[in-house]
């Protein structure tokens, strides 16, 4: 109650300040769903200008300083978390309008007529996946004051992830763990590569950073247990299981912990753009962002339809039916590029985003100091379903 009043006061103060244009302000480009364009124009007045709208997506020029407020307002008034994607140039923003993702992929129908037949490999691995390991990793990641993309904690937590992944694959001559450094902020992304026989590449990723959306900054408490220690910990368990089974992939597997997702998908955007530039043949991307809060009574795994690939989503659904029986899955939409899958999709790579709940039943404590394990799930019984799905996805796609 008190917090709500405080928040409303804060919003009012913001409303007085956000409408004042300052020609000195740095402009950036964002893309938003056209249905939130009017709202954005009304709130920000001259600080925002529409550039072009097409097929329900609008490219908008906006003061950089207005972005944090936009994120909060979208959350509050538009029931969207963030609700925009930031672009470094007009060209990059326009690429969204041309949305090459689905079109490029249509030419390469890898997921047509799939067979799911790697039971002999997959089943023992799935049986080896342990919820207690995921729980333990979530606990360790949540213990950092935050994992904010700027400042000491976000760097320390990135190093912790790199060290943890390195120790899981030590002794494997086919595996390397590297930082992917970003020029504009300190927190690096982390990439674990298990080199296969071919250069075809499969990516399993999630964001490592956390944020306190109201206080922001590099010192505010942001445990991010669900968003997204849960995804990173799920991926960590997948890495452990794959290594434990001595699985040698045919294709190249990459596990990624992206930096700076919470401030506009920044880390994954740089990685996906660099992969595209180097023509890396990524045949499938799975994003795990929030896996440990079961919001919907009747659904366990919710596949986001937007900024993802339909064909791969069907394949993932079939994987769940086959390998994680008893698990109910369905579809929903974020309504905007809500996580790193959108960065890959924008570059034309097939991406999927299996999510923990529907949008209407999501965990509302994310981006606060209360995104803790006790709010999401104290035994990781939800996250373990995602680990099993991801193991099966990697091995089956590896055999396509
Ligand atoms: N995990 C969230 C995205 C999310 C939240 C998906 C709720 C589905 C339901 C992610 O970390 C996030 O917060 N993303 C930002 C993206 C923005 C900065 C482009 C957001 O939604 O505000
Ligand atoms: Zn988030």
Short mmCIF file of C-alpha atoms and ligand atoms in Angstrom, two decimals:
data_model
loop_
_atom_site.label_atom_id
_atom_site.label_comp_id
_atom_site.label_asym_id
_atom_site.label_seq_id
_atom_site.Cartn_x
_atom_site.Cartn_y
_atom_site.Cartn_z
CA UNK A 1 0.00 0.00 0.00
CA UNK A 2 2.71 2.45 1.05
CA UNK A 3 4.91 1.21 -1.73
CA UNK A 4 2.09 1.72 -4.23
CA UNK A 5 1.61 5.33 -3.12
CA UNK A 6 5.33 5.94 -3.33
CA UNK A 7 5.43 4.38 -6.76
CA UNK A 8 2.55 6.57 -7.98
CA UNK A 9 4.30 9.69 -6.66
CA UNK A 10 7.43 8.62 -8.42
CA UNK A 11 5.53 8.08 -11.66
CA UNK A 12 3.94 11.53 -11.36
CA UNK A 13 7.33 13.15 -10.87
CA UNK A 14 8.55 11.26 -13.87
CA UNK A 15 5.63 12.43 -15.96
CA UNK A 16 6.54 16.04 -15.23
CA UNK A 17 10.12 15.50 -16.21
CA UNK A 18 9.83 13.18 -19.19
CA UNK A 19 7.95 15.58 -21.37
CA UNK A 20 10.61 18.24 -21.43
CA UNK A 21 12.68 17.91 -24.56
CA UNK A 22 16.33 18.79 -24.49
CA UNK A 23 17.99 19.09 -27.85
CA UNK A 24 21.28 17.99 -26.27
CA UNK A 25 19.86 14.56 -25.44
CA UNK A 26 21.32 11.63 -27.31
CA UNK A 27 18.77 10.04 -29.67
CA UNK A 28 18.50 6.32 -30.18
CA UNK A 29 16.22 4.13 -32.25
CA UNK A 30 13.85 1.58 -30.77
CA UNK A 31 11.23 -0.70 -32.22
CA UNK A 32 7.91 -1.17 -30.46
CA UNK A 33 4.60 -2.75 -31.28
CA UNK A 34 2.49 -0.19 -33.18
CA UNK A 35 -0.34 -0.65 -30.69
CA UNK A 36 1.81 1.02 -28.03
CA UNK A 37 2.95 3.89 -30.30
CA UNK A 38 0.18 6.32 -29.34
CA UNK A 39 0.82 5.63 -25.69
CA UNK A 40 4.54 6.32 -26.10
CA UNK A 41 3.93 9.53 -28.07
CA UNK A 42 1.48 10.77 -25.46
CA UNK A 43 3.83 10.12 -22.56
CA UNK A 44 6.99 11.49 -24.14
CA UNK A 45 5.75 14.28 -26.39
CA UNK A 46 8.53 15.81 -28.49
CA UNK A 47 11.13 13.43 -27.09
CA UNK A 48 9.83 10.70 -29.37
CA UNK A 49 9.23 10.64 -33.13
CA UNK A 50 7.80 7.84 -35.25
CA UNK A 51 10.12 6.96 -38.13
CA UNK A 52 8.13 4.23 -39.87
CA UNK A 53 5.49 1.62 -39.09
CA UNK A 54 4.88 -1.64 -40.91
CA UNK A 55 3.02 -4.87 -40.12
CA UNK A 56 2.32 -3.88 -36.54
CA UNK A 57 5.89 -2.83 -35.72
CA UNK A 58 7.00 0.80 -35.39
CA UNK A 59 10.49 2.24 -35.52
CA UNK A 60 10.79 5.24 -33.23
CA UNK A 61 13.50 7.82 -32.52
CA UNK A 62 13.68 8.65 -28.83
CA UNK A 63 15.92 10.36 -26.26
CA UNK A 64 18.21 7.80 -24.71
CA UNK A 65 17.47 9.17 -21.24
CA UNK A 66 13.79 8.39 -21.71
CA UNK A 67 14.35 4.63 -22.08
CA UNK A 68 14.38 3.66 -18.40
CA UNK A 69 11.13 5.59 -17.92
CA UNK A 70 9.62 3.96 -20.97
CA UNK A 71 10.41 0.58 -19.50
CA UNK A 72 8.69 1.46 -16.22
CA UNK A 73 5.64 3.02 -17.89
CA UNK A 74 5.19 0.10 -20.28
CA UNK A 75 5.25 -2.15 -17.28
CA UNK A 76 2.76 -0.11 -15.30
CA UNK A 77 0.30 1.19 -17.88
CA UNK A 78 0.69 -1.19 -20.76
CA UNK A 79 1.20 -4.38 -18.76
CA UNK A 80 4.34 -4.97 -20.74
CA UNK A 81 7.68 -5.58 -19.26
CA UNK A 82 9.98 -3.26 -21.24
CA UNK A 83 8.08 -3.58 -24.45
CA UNK A 84 10.71 -2.19 -26.79
CA UNK A 85 13.90 -3.18 -28.50
CA UNK A 86 16.81 -0.79 -28.69
CA UNK A 87 18.85 -0.37 -31.87
CA UNK A 88 22.19 1.33 -32.32
CA UNK A 89 21.43 2.62 -35.79
CA UNK A 90 18.51 3.38 -38.04
CA UNK A 91 19.64 0.59 -40.36
CA UNK A 92 19.46 -1.92 -37.56
CA UNK A 93 15.99 -0.69 -36.60
CA UNK A 94 14.77 -0.89 -40.17
CA UNK A 95 16.02 -4.45 -40.40
CA UNK A 96 13.30 -5.28 -37.88
CA UNK A 97 10.66 -3.94 -40.25
CA UNK A 98 11.99 -6.14 -43.00
CA UNK A 99 12.00 -8.95 -40.44
CA UNK A 100 14.10 -11.44 -42.29
CA UNK A 101 13.74 -14.13 -39.62
CA UNK A 102 10.90 -16.24 -40.91
CA UNK A 103 11.60 -15.53 -44.58
CA UNK A 104 15.20 -16.65 -44.46
CA UNK A 105 14.29 -19.71 -42.56
CA UNK A 106 11.50 -20.76 -44.89
CA UNK A 107 14.17 -21.60 -47.46
CA UNK A 108 15.87 -24.01 -45.13
CA UNK A 109 13.23 -26.29 -43.77
CA UNK A 110 15.32 -28.21 -41.32
CA UNK A 111 12.41 -28.99 -39.07
CA UNK A 112 10.19 -30.47 -41.76
CA UNK A 113 9.53 -34.21 -41.40
CA UNK A 114 11.60 -34.48 -38.27
CA UNK A 115 12.01 -37.83 -36.60
CA UNK A 116 12.45 -38.10 -32.89
CA UNK A 117 14.44 -41.25 -32.38
CA UNK A 118 17.46 -40.66 -30.18
CA UNK A 119 15.91 -42.32 -27.13
CA UNK A 120 18.92 -44.48 -26.43
CA UNK A 121 21.08 -41.39 -25.99
CA UNK A 122 18.55 -38.96 -24.58
CA UNK A 123 16.72 -41.01 -21.96
CA UNK A 124 19.73 -41.82 -19.74
CA UNK A 125 20.83 -38.20 -19.91
CA UNK A 126 17.38 -36.91 -18.94
CA UNK A 127 17.31 -39.35 -16.04
CA UNK A 128 20.60 -37.96 -14.82
CA UNK A 129 19.33 -34.35 -14.60
CA UNK A 130 18.89 -33.26 -10.96
CA UNK A 131 16.65 -30.48 -9.66
CA UNK A 132 18.89 -30.16 -6.58
CA UNK A 133 21.81 -29.03 -8.76
CA UNK A 134 19.69 -26.35 -10.39
CA UNK A 135 18.49 -25.20 -6.99
CA UNK A 136 22.03 -24.96 -5.69
CA UNK A 137 23.20 -22.89 -8.68
CA UNK A 138 20.24 -20.52 -8.42
CA UNK A 139 21.15 -20.01 -4.75
CA UNK A 140 24.75 -19.14 -5.61
CA UNK A 141 23.83 -16.74 -8.41
CA UNK A 142 21.19 -15.05 -6.26
CA UNK A 143 23.75 -14.45 -3.53
CA UNK A 144 25.47 -11.76 -5.59
CA UNK A 145 24.11 -8.36 -4.57
CA UNK A 146 23.04 -8.10 -8.20
CA UNK A 147 24.29 -9.13 -11.62
CA UNK A 148 23.82 -5.70 -13.14
CA UNK A 149 25.61 -5.13 -16.45
CA UNK A 150 27.60 -2.24 -15.03
CA UNK A 151 29.62 -2.29 -11.83
CA UNK A 152 31.57 -4.82 -9.78
CA UNK A 153 28.85 -7.40 -9.09
CA UNK A 154 27.92 -8.00 -12.70
CA UNK A 155 31.56 -8.62 -13.54
CA UNK A 156 32.09 -10.92 -10.57
CA UNK A 157 29.02 -12.97 -11.38
CA UNK A 158 30.14 -13.32 -15.01
CA UNK A 159 33.48 -14.65 -13.79
CA UNK A 160 31.67 -17.05 -11.47
CA UNK A 161 29.68 -18.43 -14.40
CA UNK A 162 32.81 -18.79 -16.51
CA UNK A 163 34.65 -20.59 -13.71
CA UNK A 164 31.69 -22.86 -12.97
CA UNK A 165 31.24 -23.84 -16.61
CA UNK A 166 35.00 -24.30 -17.03
CA UNK A 167 35.17 -26.71 -14.12
CA UNK A 168 32.27 -28.72 -15.56
CA UNK A 169 34.09 -29.30 -18.85
CA UNK A 170 37.66 -29.55 -17.58
CA UNK A 171 39.27 -32.61 -19.05
CA UNK A 172 37.34 -32.27 -22.32
CA UNK A 173 39.69 -31.39 -25.14
CA UNK A 174 36.74 -30.46 -27.37
CA UNK A 175 35.43 -27.75 -25.03
CA UNK A 176 36.40 -24.12 -24.41
CA UNK A 177 34.87 -21.40 -22.26
CA UNK A 178 35.40 -17.77 -23.26
CA UNK A 179 34.29 -14.30 -22.39
CA UNK A 180 32.68 -12.35 -25.21
CA UNK A 181 33.70 -8.81 -24.26
CA UNK A 182 31.46 -5.82 -24.91
CA UNK A 183 33.01 -2.43 -25.57
CA UNK A 184 30.35 -0.28 -23.94
CA UNK A 185 30.00 -1.93 -20.52
CA UNK A 186 32.02 -4.13 -18.18
CA UNK A 187 30.02 -7.33 -17.90
CA UNK A 188 31.14 -9.84 -20.53
CA UNK A 189 28.94 -12.54 -21.98
CA UNK A 190 30.14 -16.10 -21.41
CA UNK A 191 30.25 -18.71 -24.20
CA UNK A 192 30.99 -22.41 -23.72
CA UNK A 193 31.69 -24.22 -26.98
CA UNK A 194 31.72 -27.99 -27.45
CA UNK A 195 33.20 -28.43 -30.86
CA UNK A 196 31.50 -31.01 -33.04
CA UNK A 197 32.50 -32.61 -36.30
CA UNK A 198 30.63 -30.01 -38.32
CA UNK A 199 30.37 -26.24 -38.08
CA UNK A 200 26.60 -26.33 -37.91
CA UNK A 201 25.91 -24.73 -34.56
CA UNK A 202 23.16 -25.09 -31.96
CA UNK A 203 22.83 -22.42 -29.26
CA UNK A 204 21.33 -22.83 -25.80
CA UNK A 205 21.36 -19.49 -23.99
CA UNK A 206 19.92 -17.24 -21.34
CA UNK A 207 20.79 -13.90 -19.81
CA UNK A 208 23.04 -13.71 -16.80
CA UNK A 209 22.32 -10.12 -15.74
CA UNK A 210 19.74 -8.99 -13.21
CA UNK A 211 18.24 -5.59 -12.51
CA UNK A 212 16.25 -3.77 -9.88
CA UNK A 213 13.85 -2.03 -12.23
CA UNK A 214 12.79 0.69 -9.83
CA UNK A 215 16.07 1.63 -8.25
CA UNK A 216 18.31 0.54 -11.11
CA UNK A 217 22.01 1.08 -10.74
CA UNK A 218 24.93 -1.09 -9.88
CA UNK A 219 24.42 -1.31 -6.13
CA UNK A 220 20.68 -2.04 -5.72
CA UNK A 221 19.71 -5.50 -4.53
CA UNK A 222 18.58 -7.65 -7.45
CA UNK A 223 18.82 -11.38 -6.72
CA UNK A 224 17.10 -12.24 -10.00
CA UNK A 225 16.47 -15.80 -8.81
CA UNK A 226 13.83 -16.44 -11.41
CA UNK A 227 14.93 -13.73 -13.88
CA UNK A 228 17.26 -15.23 -14.82
CA UNK A 229 19.38 -17.25 -12.39
CA UNK A 230 16.85 -19.99 -13.12
CA UNK A 231 17.65 -20.09 -16.84
CA UNK A 232 21.43 -19.98 -16.32
CA UNK A 233 21.20 -22.70 -13.67
CA UNK A 234 19.05 -24.86 -15.94
CA UNK A 235 21.66 -24.47 -18.71
CA UNK A 236 24.43 -25.26 -16.21
CA UNK A 237 22.71 -28.57 -15.37
CA UNK A 238 22.37 -29.38 -19.08
CA UNK A 239 26.13 -28.82 -19.47
CA UNK A 240 26.84 -31.09 -16.49
CA UNK A 241 24.63 -33.88 -17.82
CA UNK A 242 26.08 -33.72 -21.34
CA UNK A 243 29.62 -33.84 -20.03
CA UNK A 244 28.82 -36.54 -17.49
CA UNK A 245 27.52 -38.78 -20.27
CA UNK A 246 30.69 -38.16 -22.33
CA UNK A 247 28.42 -37.13 -25.20
CA UNK A 248 30.42 -36.09 -28.26
CA UNK A 249 28.24 -33.87 -30.41
CA UNK A 250 28.18 -34.15 -34.19
CA UNK A 251 27.43 -30.48 -34.59
CA UNK A 252 28.92 -27.67 -32.53
CA UNK A 253 27.08 -26.83 -29.32
CA UNK A 254 27.29 -23.37 -27.79
CA UNK A 255 26.02 -22.46 -24.34
CA UNK A 256 25.67 -18.74 -23.72
CA UNK A 257 25.16 -16.50 -20.71
CA UNK A 258 24.34 -13.13 -22.23
CA UNK A 259 25.29 -9.84 -20.59
CA UNK A 260 23.06 -6.76 -20.44
CA UNK A 261 19.76 -8.27 -21.53
CA UNK A 262 17.74 -6.25 -19.04
CA UNK A 263 18.75 -2.97 -20.61
CA UNK A 264 17.75 -3.80 -24.19
CA UNK A 265 19.08 -7.26 -25.13
CA UNK A 266 22.45 -5.58 -25.63
CA UNK A 267 24.80 -8.55 -25.15
CA UNK A 268 22.90 -11.01 -27.33
CA UNK A 269 22.42 -8.36 -29.99
CA UNK A 270 26.18 -7.96 -30.36
CA UNK A 271 26.74 -11.72 -30.36
CA UNK A 272 24.00 -12.52 -32.90
CA UNK A 273 25.17 -9.68 -35.17
CA UNK A 274 28.77 -10.87 -34.97
CA UNK A 275 27.73 -14.47 -35.75
CA UNK A 276 25.74 -13.26 -38.73
CA UNK A 277 28.63 -11.15 -39.96
CA UNK A 278 30.94 -14.15 -39.79
CA UNK A 279 28.32 -16.32 -41.45
CA UNK A 280 28.17 -18.78 -38.59
CA UNK A 281 25.69 -21.49 -39.51
CA UNK A 282 23.43 -21.47 -36.47
CA UNK A 283 20.68 -23.99 -37.15
CA UNK A 284 18.73 -23.54 -33.93
CA UNK A 285 18.61 -21.32 -30.87
CA UNK A 286 16.81 -22.03 -27.62
CA UNK A 287 16.44 -19.26 -25.05
CA UNK A 288 15.86 -20.07 -21.37
CA UNK A 289 14.75 -16.93 -19.55
CA UNK A 290 12.74 -17.72 -16.40
CA UNK A 291 12.17 -21.43 -15.77
CA UNK A 292 11.34 -21.81 -12.11
CA UNK A 293 7.95 -20.20 -11.40
CA UNK A 294 4.91 -22.23 -12.34
CA UNK A 295 2.34 -19.53 -12.93
CA UNK A 296 -0.28 -21.45 -14.85
CA UNK A 297 -2.09 -24.31 -13.19
CA UNK A 298 -2.60 -26.29 -16.35
CA UNK A 299 0.50 -25.45 -18.40
CA UNK A 300 4.10 -26.33 -17.57
CA UNK A 301 5.94 -24.91 -20.57
CA UNK A 302 4.72 -21.99 -22.66
CA UNK A 303 6.29 -21.40 -26.07
CA UNK A 304 6.38 -17.75 -27.07
CA UNK A 305 5.11 -17.37 -30.61
CA UNK A 306 6.50 -13.94 -31.42
CA UNK A 307 10.11 -13.36 -32.47
CA UNK A 308 10.46 -17.13 -32.72
CA UNK A 309 10.35 -19.72 -35.48
CA UNK A 310 7.06 -21.61 -35.93
CA UNK A 311 8.66 -24.74 -37.32
CA UNK A 312 11.22 -25.02 -34.58
CA UNK A 313 8.50 -24.36 -31.98
CA UNK A 314 6.52 -27.34 -33.29
CA UNK A 315 9.67 -29.44 -33.11
CA UNK A 316 10.22 -28.35 -29.48
CA UNK A 317 6.58 -29.19 -28.69
CA UNK A 318 7.06 -32.68 -30.14
CA UNK A 319 10.28 -33.07 -28.12
CA UNK A 320 8.38 -32.26 -24.92
CA UNK A 321 5.59 -34.74 -25.78
CA UNK A 322 8.11 -37.46 -26.50
CA UNK A 323 10.68 -36.99 -23.75
CA UNK A 324 8.98 -35.16 -20.89
CA UNK A 325 5.69 -37.03 -20.69
CA UNK A 326 2.99 -35.66 -18.46
CA UNK A 327 4.23 -32.13 -19.12
CA UNK A 328 1.63 -29.84 -20.64
CA UNK A 329 2.75 -27.16 -23.04
CA UNK A 330 1.02 -24.39 -24.95
CA UNK A 331 1.60 -21.07 -26.65
CA UNK A 332 1.52 -17.40 -25.67
CA UNK A 333 3.08 -14.14 -26.88
CA UNK A 334 5.28 -11.57 -25.19
CA UNK A 335 3.98 -8.86 -27.51
CA UNK A 336 7.50 -7.49 -28.03
CA UNK A 337 11.07 -8.76 -28.24
CA UNK A 338 11.09 -9.69 -24.57
CA UNK A 339 14.36 -11.61 -24.40
CA UNK A 340 17.51 -12.65 -26.25
CA UNK A 341 15.74 -14.99 -28.68
CA UNK A 342 14.61 -11.77 -30.43
CA UNK A 343 18.24 -10.84 -31.14
CA UNK A 344 18.77 -14.13 -32.99
CA UNK A 345 15.42 -13.99 -34.74
CA UNK A 346 16.21 -10.50 -36.01
CA UNK A 347 19.42 -11.79 -37.58
CA UNK A 348 17.46 -14.51 -39.39
CA UNK A 349 18.26 -17.46 -37.13
CA UNK A 350 15.52 -19.86 -35.96
CA UNK A 351 14.85 -19.26 -32.26
CA UNK A 352 12.48 -20.59 -29.61
CA UNK A 353 11.64 -19.29 -26.15
CA UNK A 354 10.06 -21.87 -23.86
CA UNK A 355 8.78 -19.91 -20.86
CA UNK A 356 7.70 -20.81 -17.33
CA UNK A 357 4.16 -19.41 -17.42
CA UNK A 358 1.66 -17.51 -19.52
CA UNK A 359 2.03 -13.72 -19.60
CA UNK A 360 -1.03 -13.30 -17.41
CA UNK A 361 0.28 -15.71 -14.77
CA UNK A 362 3.92 -14.63 -14.78
CA UNK A 363 6.07 -13.97 -11.74
CA UNK A 364 5.41 -10.35 -10.76
CA UNK A 365 8.35 -10.11 -8.38
CA UNK A 366 10.93 -10.02 -11.18
CA UNK A 367 13.09 -6.89 -11.35
CA UNK A 368 12.69 -6.37 -7.59
CA UNK A 369 14.65 -7.32 -4.47
CA UNK A 370 11.96 -9.96 -3.94
CA UNK A 371 12.77 -12.07 -6.96
CA UNK A 372 13.95 -14.79 -4.60
CA UNK A 373 13.91 -18.57 -4.59
CA UNK A 374 11.10 -18.75 -2.06
CA UNK A 375 8.86 -16.71 -4.35
CA UNK A 376 9.52 -18.88 -7.39
CA UNK A 377 10.11 -22.47 -6.39
CA UNK A 378 12.18 -23.74 -3.53
CA UNK A 379 12.96 -27.13 -4.98
CA UNK A 380 13.47 -26.32 -8.68
CA UNK A 381 10.76 -28.81 -9.58
CA UNK A 382 9.65 -26.51 -12.40
CA UNK A 383 13.10 -25.69 -13.81
CA UNK A 384 14.02 -29.38 -14.09
CA UNK A 385 11.37 -29.83 -16.80
CA UNK A 386 13.20 -27.23 -18.89
CA UNK A 387 16.53 -28.97 -18.38
CA UNK A 388 15.07 -32.25 -19.68
CA UNK A 389 13.48 -30.52 -22.66
CA UNK A 390 16.73 -28.70 -23.50
CA UNK A 391 18.83 -31.88 -23.32
CA UNK A 392 16.44 -33.65 -25.69
CA UNK A 393 16.33 -30.62 -28.01
CA UNK A 394 20.14 -30.47 -28.28
CA UNK A 395 20.66 -34.18 -28.91
CA UNK A 396 17.77 -34.56 -31.36
CA UNK A 397 18.70 -31.44 -33.33
CA UNK A 398 22.32 -32.62 -33.28
CA UNK A 399 21.10 -35.68 -35.21
CA UNK A 400 19.14 -33.78 -37.87
N1 LIG B 1 12.66 -12.27 -18.43
C1 LIG B 1 12.26 -10.99 -18.93
C2 LIG B 1 11.27 -11.08 -20.07
C3 LIG B 1 9.92 -11.60 -19.73
C4 LIG B 1 9.24 -11.13 -18.62
C5 LIG B 1 9.32 -12.47 -20.58
C6 LIG B 1 7.96 -11.62 -18.39
C7 LIG B 1 8.06 -12.93 -20.36
C8 LIG B 1 7.38 -12.48 -19.24
C9 LIG B 1 13.47 -10.27 -19.46
O1 LIG B 1 14.59 -10.42 -18.67
C10 LIG B 1 13.18 -8.79 -19.49
O2 LIG B 1 12.87 -8.22 -18.51
N2 LIG B 1 13.30 -8.24 -20.66
C11 LIG B 1 13.14 -6.85 -20.87
C12 LIG B 1 13.41 -6.60 -22.34
C13 LIG B 1 13.59 -5.17 -22.74
C14 LIG B 1 14.65 -4.46 -21.94
C15 LIG B 1 13.88 -5.11 -24.23
C16 LIG B 1 11.71 -6.44 -20.51
O3 LIG B 1 10.79 -7.21 -20.77
O4 LIG B 1 11.56 -5.38 -19.93
ZN1 LIG B 2 13.88 -9.29 -16.79
#
